[in-house]
XYZ file of C-alpha atoms in Angstrom:
669
model
C -31.175 -29.019 12.020
C -28.973 -27.362 9.429
C -25.629 -29.118 9.075
C -22.235 -27.532 8.591
C -22.011 -29.054 5.140
C -25.312 -27.470 4.147
C -24.057 -24.087 5.337
C -20.898 -24.554 3.305
C -22.881 -25.688 0.290
C -24.671 -22.330 0.284
C -21.278 -20.739 -0.382
C -20.577 -23.266 -3.137
C -23.914 -22.646 -4.795
C -23.559 -18.870 -4.729
C -20.069 -19.161 -6.200
C -21.236 -21.438 -9.004
C -24.256 -19.293 -9.790
C -22.498 -15.917 -9.726
C -19.633 -17.064 -11.933
C -22.074 -18.647 -14.347
C -24.190 -15.474 -14.498
C -21.088 -13.390 -15.165
C -19.706 -15.940 -17.658
C -16.425 -15.147 -15.911
C -14.638 -15.934 -12.676
C -13.102 -18.628 -10.486
C -15.588 -21.083 -8.938
C -13.070 -23.764 -7.938
C -11.394 -22.094 -4.965
C -14.626 -20.951 -3.255
C -16.051 -24.444 -3.628
C -12.853 -25.983 -2.276
C -12.455 -23.622 0.691
C -16.132 -23.385 1.666
C -15.826 -25.841 4.571
C -12.760 -24.034 5.914
C -14.553 -20.701 5.654
C -17.688 -22.002 7.340
C -15.828 -23.136 10.458
C -13.676 -19.998 10.649
C -16.505 -17.519 10.144
C -19.091 -19.264 12.299
C -16.909 -20.436 15.180
C -13.938 -18.097 15.443
C -14.061 -14.826 13.494
C -15.044 -11.907 15.734
C -16.760 -9.290 13.601
C -19.900 -7.187 13.391
C -21.724 -7.169 10.034
C -23.615 -4.014 11.034
C -20.332 -2.149 11.561
C -17.595 -3.463 9.258
C -15.153 -0.896 10.678
C -15.608 -1.799 14.346
C -12.051 -1.432 15.563
C -11.456 -4.627 17.548
C -12.819 -6.956 14.878
C -10.675 -9.792 13.614
C -9.283 -9.054 10.174
C -9.970 -11.535 7.371
C -7.867 -11.339 4.220
C -8.418 -13.332 1.036
C -4.915 -13.390 -0.421
C -5.993 -15.761 -3.201
C -8.374 -13.034 -4.282
C -9.347 -14.625 -7.587
C -11.732 -16.700 -5.436
C -13.571 -13.505 -4.521
C -16.992 -15.141 -4.600
C -15.999 -16.989 -1.432
C -15.704 -13.670 0.406
C -18.778 -12.138 -1.206
C -20.875 -15.170 -0.283
C -19.603 -15.033 3.306
C -20.319 -11.320 3.619
C -23.802 -11.708 2.171
C -24.746 -14.718 4.278
C -23.464 -13.313 7.584
C -25.415 -10.076 7.217
C -23.203 -7.405 5.689
C -24.665 -4.754 3.425
C -24.154 -6.861 0.325
C -27.599 -7.830 -0.976
C -28.242 -10.723 -3.333
C -28.582 -8.367 -6.283
C -24.904 -7.511 -5.891
C -23.974 -11.188 -6.119
C -26.174 -11.535 -9.187
C -24.140 -8.720 -10.753
C -20.770 -10.264 -9.957
C -17.992 -8.720 -12.052
C -20.378 -6.204 -13.634
C -19.984 -2.440 -13.957
C -20.734 -0.475 -10.759
C -21.417 -3.593 -8.680
C -19.909 -4.088 -5.227
C -18.708 -7.528 -6.285
C -15.682 -6.874 -8.459
C -13.600 -9.644 -9.991
C -11.162 -9.380 -7.083
C -12.040 -7.988 -3.626
C -11.712 -4.204 -3.390
C -11.611 -2.511 -0.001
C -12.984 0.745 -1.393
C -16.014 -0.916 -2.947
C -17.289 -3.666 -0.651
C -18.226 -3.429 3.039
C -16.312 -6.027 5.016
C -13.381 -6.306 2.617
C -10.263 -5.282 4.545
C -7.848 -4.888 1.648
C -7.811 -5.070 -2.117
C -6.333 -8.396 -3.181
C -5.633 -10.171 -6.433
C -1.920 -9.815 -7.182
C -0.978 -13.047 -5.450
C 0.977 -12.935 -2.220
C 0.231 -9.312 -1.443
C -2.798 -10.202 0.669
C -0.520 -12.286 2.876
C 1.831 -9.301 3.108
C -1.038 -6.971 4.045
C -2.090 -9.488 6.691
C 1.415 -9.392 8.175
C 1.014 -5.605 8.290
C -2.333 -5.970 10.086
C -0.821 -8.341 12.637
C 2.205 -6.099 13.203
C -0.100 -3.106 13.657
C -2.151 -4.996 16.250
C 0.965 -6.015 18.172
C 2.523 -2.560 18.233
C -0.737 -0.724 18.915
C -1.460 -3.084 21.811
C 1.972 -2.309 23.264
C 1.286 1.411 22.904
C -2.177 1.446 24.499
C -3.064 -1.682 26.488
C -2.744 -1.443 30.232
C -3.146 -4.090 32.951
C -6.795 -5.102 33.085
C -7.577 -3.085 29.949
C -6.687 -4.947 26.748
C -8.601 -2.779 24.319
C -6.417 -3.893 21.389
C -6.907 -7.636 21.116
C -7.787 -9.125 17.768
C -6.465 -11.621 15.243
C -5.706 -11.618 11.564
C -6.802 -14.603 9.481
C -5.639 -14.981 5.904
C -6.569 -17.520 3.248
C -3.902 -18.205 0.642
C -3.145 -20.664 -2.129
C -0.316 -22.220 -4.095
C 0.040 -19.105 -6.236
C 0.563 -16.891 -3.174
C 3.275 -19.223 -1.947
C 5.029 -19.352 -5.309
C 5.282 -15.565 -5.442
C 8.550 -14.305 -3.973
C 6.802 -11.792 -1.740
C 5.489 -14.663 0.379
C 9.054 -15.591 1.333
C 9.845 -11.995 2.307
C 6.851 -11.432 4.555
C 6.592 -14.926 6.053
C 10.204 -14.619 7.153
C 9.466 -11.292 8.841
C 6.265 -12.557 10.494
C 8.231 -15.393 12.070
C 11.029 -13.081 13.165
C 8.540 -10.674 14.737
C 6.652 -13.445 16.530
C 3.217 -12.393 15.272
C 1.245 -14.873 17.341
C -2.143 -13.459 16.340
C -1.609 -14.162 12.646
C -3.212 -17.348 11.282
C -2.769 -18.341 7.643
C -4.846 -21.099 6.080
C -3.153 -22.706 3.071
C -5.522 -24.078 0.451
C -3.403 -27.014 -0.665
C -5.438 -28.153 -3.663
C -2.489 -28.900 -5.966
C -4.022 -27.102 -8.948
C -3.228 -23.860 -10.750
C -4.277 -22.547 -14.145
C -1.673 -24.646 -15.949
C -2.775 -27.838 -14.192
C -1.288 -29.954 -11.430
C 1.364 -27.906 -9.645
C 3.658 -30.820 -8.767
C 5.422 -30.183 -12.058
C 6.597 -26.731 -10.967
C 5.918 -26.404 -7.243
C 7.616 -29.084 -5.182
C 8.540 -27.002 -2.121
C 8.105 -28.616 1.263
C 5.852 -25.809 2.435
C 5.460 -26.948 6.066
C 9.242 -27.226 6.524
C 9.708 -23.865 4.832
C 7.390 -22.141 7.297
C 8.855 -23.981 10.258
C 12.237 -22.627 9.151
C 10.738 -19.123 9.226
C 9.752 -19.667 12.860
C 6.058 -20.394 12.298
C 3.849 -22.854 14.125
C 2.762 -25.291 11.387
C -0.292 -27.546 11.582
C -0.042 -30.251 8.917
C -2.350 -32.691 7.152
C -5.701 -31.033 7.830
C -8.655 -32.371 5.877
C -10.102 -29.176 4.458
C -13.517 -30.794 4.096
C -13.790 -32.183 7.644
C -15.271 -29.599 9.987
C -14.027 -31.298 13.155
C -10.482 -31.468 11.769
C -10.648 -27.807 10.739
C -11.983 -26.674 14.106
C -9.254 -28.498 16.033
C -6.606 -26.895 13.814
C -7.921 -23.372 14.323
C -8.216 -23.964 18.076
C -4.552 -24.964 18.075
C -3.666 -21.868 16.062
C -5.407 -19.373 18.326
C -3.878 -21.023 21.396
C -0.435 -20.142 20.028
C 0.746 -16.818 21.386
C 4.318 -16.256 20.241
C 4.408 -17.567 16.686
C 2.273 -17.079 13.579
C 0.497 -20.240 12.463
C 0.163 -21.895 9.075
C -2.666 -24.417 8.739
C -1.974 -26.737 5.797
C -5.399 -27.839 4.605
C -5.760 -30.396 1.842
C -8.767 -29.510 -0.298
C -10.350 -30.488 -3.588
C -10.711 -27.573 -5.958
C -14.262 -27.338 -7.288
C -15.520 -29.644 -4.519
C -18.936 -31.005 -5.446
C -18.675 -30.608 -9.230
C -18.456 -34.297 -10.173
C -16.681 -34.000 -13.525
C -14.485 -30.968 -12.890
C -13.543 -31.150 -9.213
C -9.840 -31.628 -8.651
C -9.077 -30.329 -12.132
C -7.893 -27.066 -13.618
C -11.193 -26.775 -15.528
C -12.817 -25.600 -12.302
C -10.124 -23.027 -11.556
C -10.737 -19.989 -13.726
C -13.870 -20.529 -15.825
C -17.599 -21.054 -15.281
C -18.560 -24.672 -14.690
C -21.354 -24.578 -17.257
C -25.026 -25.315 -16.755
C -24.730 -29.099 -17.038
C -21.908 -29.333 -14.514
C -23.724 -26.978 -12.133
C -26.827 -29.181 -12.346
C -24.696 -32.236 -11.616
C -23.044 -30.440 -8.703
C -26.406 -29.490 -7.236
C -27.412 -33.131 -7.339
C -24.150 -34.351 -5.807
C -24.266 -31.731 -3.044
C -27.957 -32.277 -2.365
C -28.630 -28.623 -3.117
C -32.038 -28.569 -4.763
C -32.625 -24.823 -4.777
C -32.810 -22.528 -7.787
C -29.900 -20.254 -8.707
C -29.306 -17.583 -6.038
C -31.996 -19.090 -3.792
C -31.000 -19.455 -0.136
C -33.576 -20.980 2.239
C -34.406 -19.264 5.517
C -32.828 -21.905 7.743
C -29.498 -21.467 5.917
C -29.636 -17.713 6.471
C -30.396 -18.356 10.139
C -27.394 -20.652 10.427
C -25.117 -17.969 9.016
C -26.605 -14.899 10.720
C -24.048 -12.992 12.788
C -25.871 -9.697 13.253
C -26.913 -10.217 16.871
C -23.637 -11.838 17.884
C -21.659 -9.120 16.129
C -23.594 -6.333 17.822
C -23.063 -8.009 21.201
C -19.319 -8.322 20.603
C -19.073 -4.634 19.817
C -21.210 -3.667 22.822
C -18.948 -5.678 25.126
C -15.881 -3.990 23.667
C -17.483 -0.549 23.911
C -18.131 -1.145 27.608
C -14.525 -2.273 28.053
C -13.331 0.859 26.287
C -15.492 3.051 28.520
C -13.813 1.484 31.538
C -10.428 2.053 29.923
C -11.292 5.701 29.241
C -12.318 6.176 32.858
C -9.029 4.722 34.082
C -6.794 6.262 31.404
C -8.577 9.297 29.894
C -5.551 10.769 28.118
C -4.625 7.453 26.502
C -8.232 6.910 25.435
C -8.416 10.337 23.807
C -5.155 9.711 21.981
C -6.393 6.280 20.867
C -9.592 7.762 19.429
C -7.651 10.522 17.676
C -5.346 8.075 15.985
C -8.115 5.724 14.896
C -10.045 8.669 13.465
C -7.008 9.584 11.369
C -6.915 13.072 12.856
C -3.587 14.831 13.176
C -2.658 16.381 16.549
C -4.214 19.741 17.306
C -0.846 21.505 17.206
C 0.319 19.810 13.986
C -0.437 22.631 11.556
C 1.105 25.320 13.735
C 4.290 23.429 14.565
C 4.878 21.944 11.125
C 4.424 25.330 9.455
C 6.791 26.886 11.975
C 9.430 24.296 11.127
C 9.138 25.014 7.401
C 9.454 28.760 8.049
C 12.494 28.162 10.263
C 14.192 26.153 7.515
C 13.526 28.886 4.974
C 15.084 31.446 7.280
C 18.132 29.333 8.113
C 18.763 28.011 4.584
C 20.664 24.760 5.221
C 22.538 23.316 2.237
C 22.270 19.547 2.633
C 21.367 16.509 0.589
C 17.624 16.195 0.503
C 17.925 12.719 2.062
C 19.478 14.519 5.048
C 16.748 17.138 4.883
C 14.263 14.266 5.019
C 15.836 12.996 8.228
C 15.765 16.525 9.628
C 12.032 16.657 8.853
C 11.526 13.337 10.645
C 13.390 14.706 13.662
C 11.027 17.697 13.659
C 7.769 15.897 12.857
C 8.355 12.561 14.602
C 7.842 13.884 18.152
C 4.538 15.415 17.029
C 3.233 12.163 15.507
C 3.213 9.062 17.717
C 1.329 7.322 14.890
C 4.337 7.557 12.574
C 5.933 4.135 12.014
C 8.619 3.548 9.444
C 11.537 1.540 8.257
C 13.980 0.808 5.503
C 14.963 -2.164 3.365
C 18.381 -2.566 5.002
C 19.436 0.960 4.049
C 18.706 3.019 7.150
C 22.178 4.566 7.097
C 21.787 5.574 3.457
C 18.087 6.418 3.318
C 18.430 8.303 6.626
C 15.010 7.075 7.734
C 15.895 6.662 11.407
C 15.259 9.756 13.496
C 16.229 10.642 17.062
C 13.156 9.003 18.568
C 13.308 5.739 16.603
C 12.806 2.489 18.550
C 12.688 -1.019 17.115
C 9.052 -2.087 16.642
C 9.867 -5.738 15.973
C 12.489 -7.440 18.097
C 15.580 -5.930 19.645
C 15.922 -2.486 21.159
C 12.364 -2.037 22.436
C 11.664 -4.945 24.775
C 8.144 -3.719 25.585
C 7.183 -3.525 21.911
C 6.444 0.197 22.015
C 8.466 0.793 18.886
C 8.056 2.969 15.821
C 10.841 1.734 13.555
C 10.861 -1.460 11.468
C 13.971 -3.224 10.229
C 12.719 -4.880 7.038
C 15.982 -6.307 5.729
C 16.457 -6.524 1.964
C 12.768 -7.007 1.201
C 11.508 -4.025 -0.813
C 8.323 -5.654 -2.150
C 7.303 -7.208 1.153
C 8.145 -4.020 3.046
C 5.877 -1.903 0.852
C 2.937 -4.306 1.018
C 3.322 -4.614 4.798
C 3.213 -0.807 4.997
C -0.103 -0.952 3.128
C -1.401 -3.318 5.810
C -0.196 -1.013 8.585
C -2.026 1.881 6.944
C -5.247 -0.072 6.434
C -5.322 -1.374 9.984
C -5.642 2.118 11.407
C -3.783 3.954 14.111
C -0.593 4.435 12.093
C 0.918 6.494 9.299
C 3.572 4.156 7.851
C 6.596 4.996 5.747
C 9.078 2.677 4.044
C 12.339 3.357 2.246
C 14.904 2.115 -0.252
C 16.966 3.462 -3.146
C 14.830 4.862 -5.967
C 16.194 2.311 -8.440
C 14.813 -0.487 -6.247
C 11.312 0.925 -6.380
C 11.068 -1.479 -9.323
C 11.034 -4.346 -6.824
C 8.227 -2.661 -4.906
C 6.261 -1.054 -7.724
C 3.237 -3.346 -7.726
C 2.760 -2.748 -4.001
C 3.044 1.018 -4.626
C 0.380 0.602 -7.291
C -1.770 -1.233 -4.749
C -1.245 1.644 -2.280
C -2.882 3.908 -4.846
C -5.579 1.447 -5.881
C -6.710 0.335 -2.411
C -6.070 3.262 -1.499
C -3.752 3.279 1.521
C -2.122 6.192 3.332
C 1.443 4.944 2.996
C 4.536 7.064 2.399
C 7.213 5.550 0.180
C 10.639 7.136 0.606
C 13.260 6.784 -2.134
C 16.769 8.192 -2.001
C 19.765 8.295 -4.383
C 17.438 9.704 -6.976
C 19.459 10.065 -10.202
C 22.799 9.679 -11.910
C 23.933 11.811 -8.977
C 24.330 8.477 -7.204
C 27.675 8.346 -8.979
C 30.198 5.543 -8.871
C 27.801 2.644 -8.250
C 26.931 2.922 -11.921
C 23.857 2.323 -14.081
C 22.597 -0.689 -12.115
C 21.917 1.679 -9.222
C 21.159 4.915 -11.083
C 17.422 5.413 -11.637
C 16.498 6.832 -15.029
C 12.933 5.809 -15.892
C 11.744 5.430 -12.298
C 10.380 8.927 -11.682
C 8.144 8.711 -14.729
C 7.104 5.170 -13.847
C 5.922 6.191 -10.393
C 4.299 9.394 -11.659
C 2.200 7.344 -14.053
C 0.535 5.454 -11.181
C -2.960 6.878 -10.843
C -3.742 8.422 -7.435
C -0.072 8.466 -6.458
C 1.762 11.707 -5.721
C 5.512 11.865 -6.274
C 7.600 14.626 -4.706
C 11.145 15.422 -5.827
C 12.209 18.425 -3.713
C 15.065 20.759 -4.571
C 16.232 21.693 -1.064
C 15.539 21.287 2.645
C 12.450 23.503 2.566
C 10.760 21.628 -0.243
C 11.765 18.364 1.476
C 9.977 19.374 4.673
C 6.904 20.460 2.715
C 6.873 17.136 0.840
C 6.828 15.259 4.162
C 4.136 17.571 5.485
C 1.939 17.064 2.423
C 2.416 13.284 2.467
C 1.449 13.133 6.135
C -1.638 15.256 5.567
C -2.748 13.350 2.439
C -5.381 11.089 3.929
C -6.282 7.815 2.258
C -3.734 7.846 -0.549
C 0.009 7.289 -0.993
C 2.938 9.571 -1.687
C 6.438 8.881 -2.964
C 9.157 11.146 -1.573
C 12.321 11.155 -3.686
C 15.552 12.520 -2.239
C 19.095 13.187 -3.435
C 22.387 11.732 -2.278
C 24.329 14.933 -2.976
C 24.093 18.296 -1.205
C 21.783 20.853 -2.815
C 21.759 24.634 -2.519
C 19.118 26.446 -0.533
C 16.726 28.536 -2.652
C 15.553 31.989 -1.588
C 11.770 32.358 -1.381
C 9.163 34.797 -0.202
C 6.511 33.700 2.279
C 4.073 33.408 -0.620
C 6.446 31.159 -2.555
C 6.904 28.900 0.475
C 3.118 28.527 0.663
C 2.931 27.742 -3.049
C 5.244 24.725 -2.732
C 2.139 22.909 -1.491
C 0.550 23.464 -4.916
C 3.081 21.164 -6.565
C 4.660 23.781 -8.826
C 5.358 27.492 -8.457
C 7.392 30.373 -9.813
C 10.727 30.298 -8.026
C 12.373 33.124 -9.970
C 11.210 35.847 -12.341
C 13.262 38.542 -14.055
C 12.993 42.028 -12.609
C 11.564 44.915 -14.632
C 11.211 42.918 -17.840
C 9.043 40.279 -19.435
C 10.473 36.785 -19.540
C 11.106 35.198 -22.935
C 11.299 31.556 -21.847
C 10.445 29.276 -18.935
C 12.779 26.802 -17.292
C 11.008 23.967 -15.421
C 13.011 21.766 -13.080
C 12.824 19.432 -10.089
C 15.198 18.259 -7.396
C 18.909 18.708 -7.962
C 18.290 20.300 -11.353
C 16.532 23.346 -9.883
C 19.836 24.929 -8.911
C 21.120 24.174 -12.428
C 18.089 25.976 -13.862
C 18.713 28.934 -11.567
C 22.364 29.171 -12.653
C 21.312 28.981 -16.310
C 18.776 31.771 -15.722
C 21.494 34.010 -14.257
C 23.762 33.299 -17.219
C 20.965 34.076 -19.667
C 20.174 37.307 -17.826
C 23.754 38.418 -18.389
C 23.049 37.932 -22.100
C 19.844 40.008 -21.893
C 17.620 36.923 -22.156
C 15.048 37.022 -19.360
C 13.677 33.654 -18.200
C 11.289 32.425 -15.542
C 12.284 29.435 -13.374
C 9.539 27.105 -12.182
C 10.195 24.534 -9.498
C 7.782 21.632 -9.852
C 8.378 19.165 -7.021
C 5.042 17.377 -7.523
C 3.618 17.319 -11.034
C 0.477 15.424 -10.006
C -0.488 18.054 -7.453
C 0.306 20.877 -9.869
C -1.976 19.275 -12.455
C -4.814 19.315 -9.903
C -4.597 23.085 -9.431
C -7.219 25.368 -10.976
C -6.538 26.408 -14.559
C -6.066 30.015 -13.457
C -3.195 29.063 -11.170
C -1.530 26.761 -13.706
C -1.826 29.424 -16.371
C -0.235 31.891 -13.983
C 2.784 29.625 -13.577
C 3.025 28.330 -17.151
C 1.241 30.934 -19.306
C 0.124 29.650 -22.664
C 1.580 32.624 -24.511
C 5.120 31.500 -23.619
C 5.887 28.498 -25.778
C 9.624 28.745 -25.261
C 10.006 26.189 -22.493
C 12.800 23.897 -21.339
C 12.382 21.172 -18.715
C 15.442 19.929 -16.853
C 15.489 16.671 -14.917
C 18.128 13.946 -14.663
C 15.630 11.283 -15.641
C 13.667 10.079 -18.662
C 13.127 13.048 -20.945
C 9.847 12.058 -22.573
C 7.716 12.593 -19.465
C 8.188 16.367 -19.702
C 6.871 16.737 -23.254
C 3.387 17.510 -21.929
C 4.739 20.624 -20.229
C 7.111 21.940 -22.878
C 5.037 21.128 -25.962
C 6.260 20.753 -29.517
C 8.204 24.002 -29.409
C 10.042 23.231 -26.189
C 13.004 21.078 -25.240
C 13.906 18.677 -22.464
C 17.332 18.315 -20.935
C 16.996 14.783 -19.635
C 18.180 11.211 -19.948
C 17.739 9.104 -23.073
C 20.114 6.300 -22.042
C 21.123 4.507 -18.876
C 23.756 6.120 -16.673
C 27.407 5.222 -16.240
C 29.930 4.551 -13.495
C 31.844 7.696 -12.511
C 31.801 10.482 -9.914
C 28.545 12.418 -9.970
C 30.000 15.704 -11.205
C 31.541 13.962 -14.207
C 28.283 12.202 -14.996
C 26.228 15.405 -14.953
C 28.654 17.005 -17.378
C 28.834 13.896 -19.579
C 25.059 13.676 -19.917
C 24.549 17.370 -20.618
C 23.368 18.671 -17.256
C 25.466 21.811 -17.517
C 24.716 25.508 -17.565
C 25.989 25.791 -21.133
C 23.765 22.988 -22.376
C 20.673 24.403 -20.677
C 21.435 27.905 -21.970
C 21.753 26.580 -25.524
C 18.468 24.706 -25.178
C 16.673 27.872 -24.076
C 18.102 29.851 -26.987
C 16.878 27.215 -29.439
C 13.314 27.538 -28.149
C 13.152 31.324 -28.488
C 11.835 32.227 -31.885
């Protein structure tokens, strides 16, 4: 009979062999956590290899993603569509076995991990999503939302600050279906961690409100099983299992040492490990009885069939809820979304409110929120400034909504954790999450925004107080380089609207943008309403459009602006017209979307024959060079801001009609 250790050794062998074949990778963690993984995956994890997206599966997250061969070996052995050839091509071009797990590339991988700690944060998002979705849809006798989130993590995850942010929230929210397994091997790339990591991790997590299971032998299957049984019996607290392991377990000369962490073991050490482990098979050879011991295809199919039958009974008892559940999981917007959202935009254009775009954002939430029960959002302790709460907001964690049927998350001052949790909410399914802070603090969250785009995840990142217009708080709080920084993230769309209408359209576009993130950037100060035709309103959704053209004459220059600077560009255009200089004004709230438009459209907005161009934005000037060219100019920021009232700052830094007019005149030759 195949033993547990033999099943685990298959994982160790595949990890050794794949890393050796690639001449690159991390064999130590997979070898050290193989026994933990074997017990979890064979005895507890509810999943279906034939359908990796079966809704009620347990979620497994590898936060210490450098040990990706652990997950690839598990997926291969349990029957996912990850054939041996993919493992043989570990870390190679076009393989499904990238250096770190990627959700978009590998069936069975729930989220893209690698930047340490973010997998734990995503897992908190998964667990929060499960809790809130269950409150929304479960009914007595019909618990159709009932699954757990398991996450493996290591010393590096716990050293990263994001782990403190999200572990604190998980404890506060009482996420009883979250189980984290800590690979306490005492080794990182620089060696033994006791020289720089002396935290009392169990006490730390107990202080967060977690259930902590200490002193687990990570190589003793009975010990591991008892710990996981304890964890899943806990209903009102997340659980941390502290498992002591030996990194590189089975490699006689390198186990327990940093040499096994991030480099191939080498042929001699692999041969010695095979002998020590009693694994006599050739590289990438797995005997039939080992495959049989790992096979979860039949069990997975049965689990899904049982759930499908339970859902059919639920649908019979609660047909409207079942239809809504299916709609949300499919990522489909409500049938009346397009009609009602377009009507709201048209209403705003007709009414012409002059408000700060952060207020316009809240107005959009008030209009769109009742249409979208899947919308869940929150702010990093700035709800009153970001204006992210709308009339239908209810606490989704603890507090106002005792039944858990909330849609608003109080994240506290945790920008990084908040953003990565939002990614988890998006990936889980059933929600469109948004998060919010000041634009300047997007720096704290930027790597999680990058992961939103890389995964990709349908998360909406809201940033207010978008420029030196913030005013008296000074340069520490005035974003300068942040717009460009976020625009440079591939697959991210950043919107900086100029008034309430563009603000509503930016929300609408972000909501409709499936499978990828958006950043919505709003002003603190009131902005003027801009007059538009119906055609111009429609063209906002193309990222950039002609807002104003001279009448009965050909324009000599083009002014391009975003956000609060659009009204400045319009005033400059009127002044220039009085001097018989005709200019076109282009509002470009989303440069990324404009760049995706057909050449014919872009040429129609920014014709190549007009090289006299001036871009105006109260942010880093250099970004706009690609639009204005060598002959154009940019009225932008080349320094940090200063502490003063906003109107004084705009004048001090050259955001005046006179300065813009002079810039246009210099470009006309």
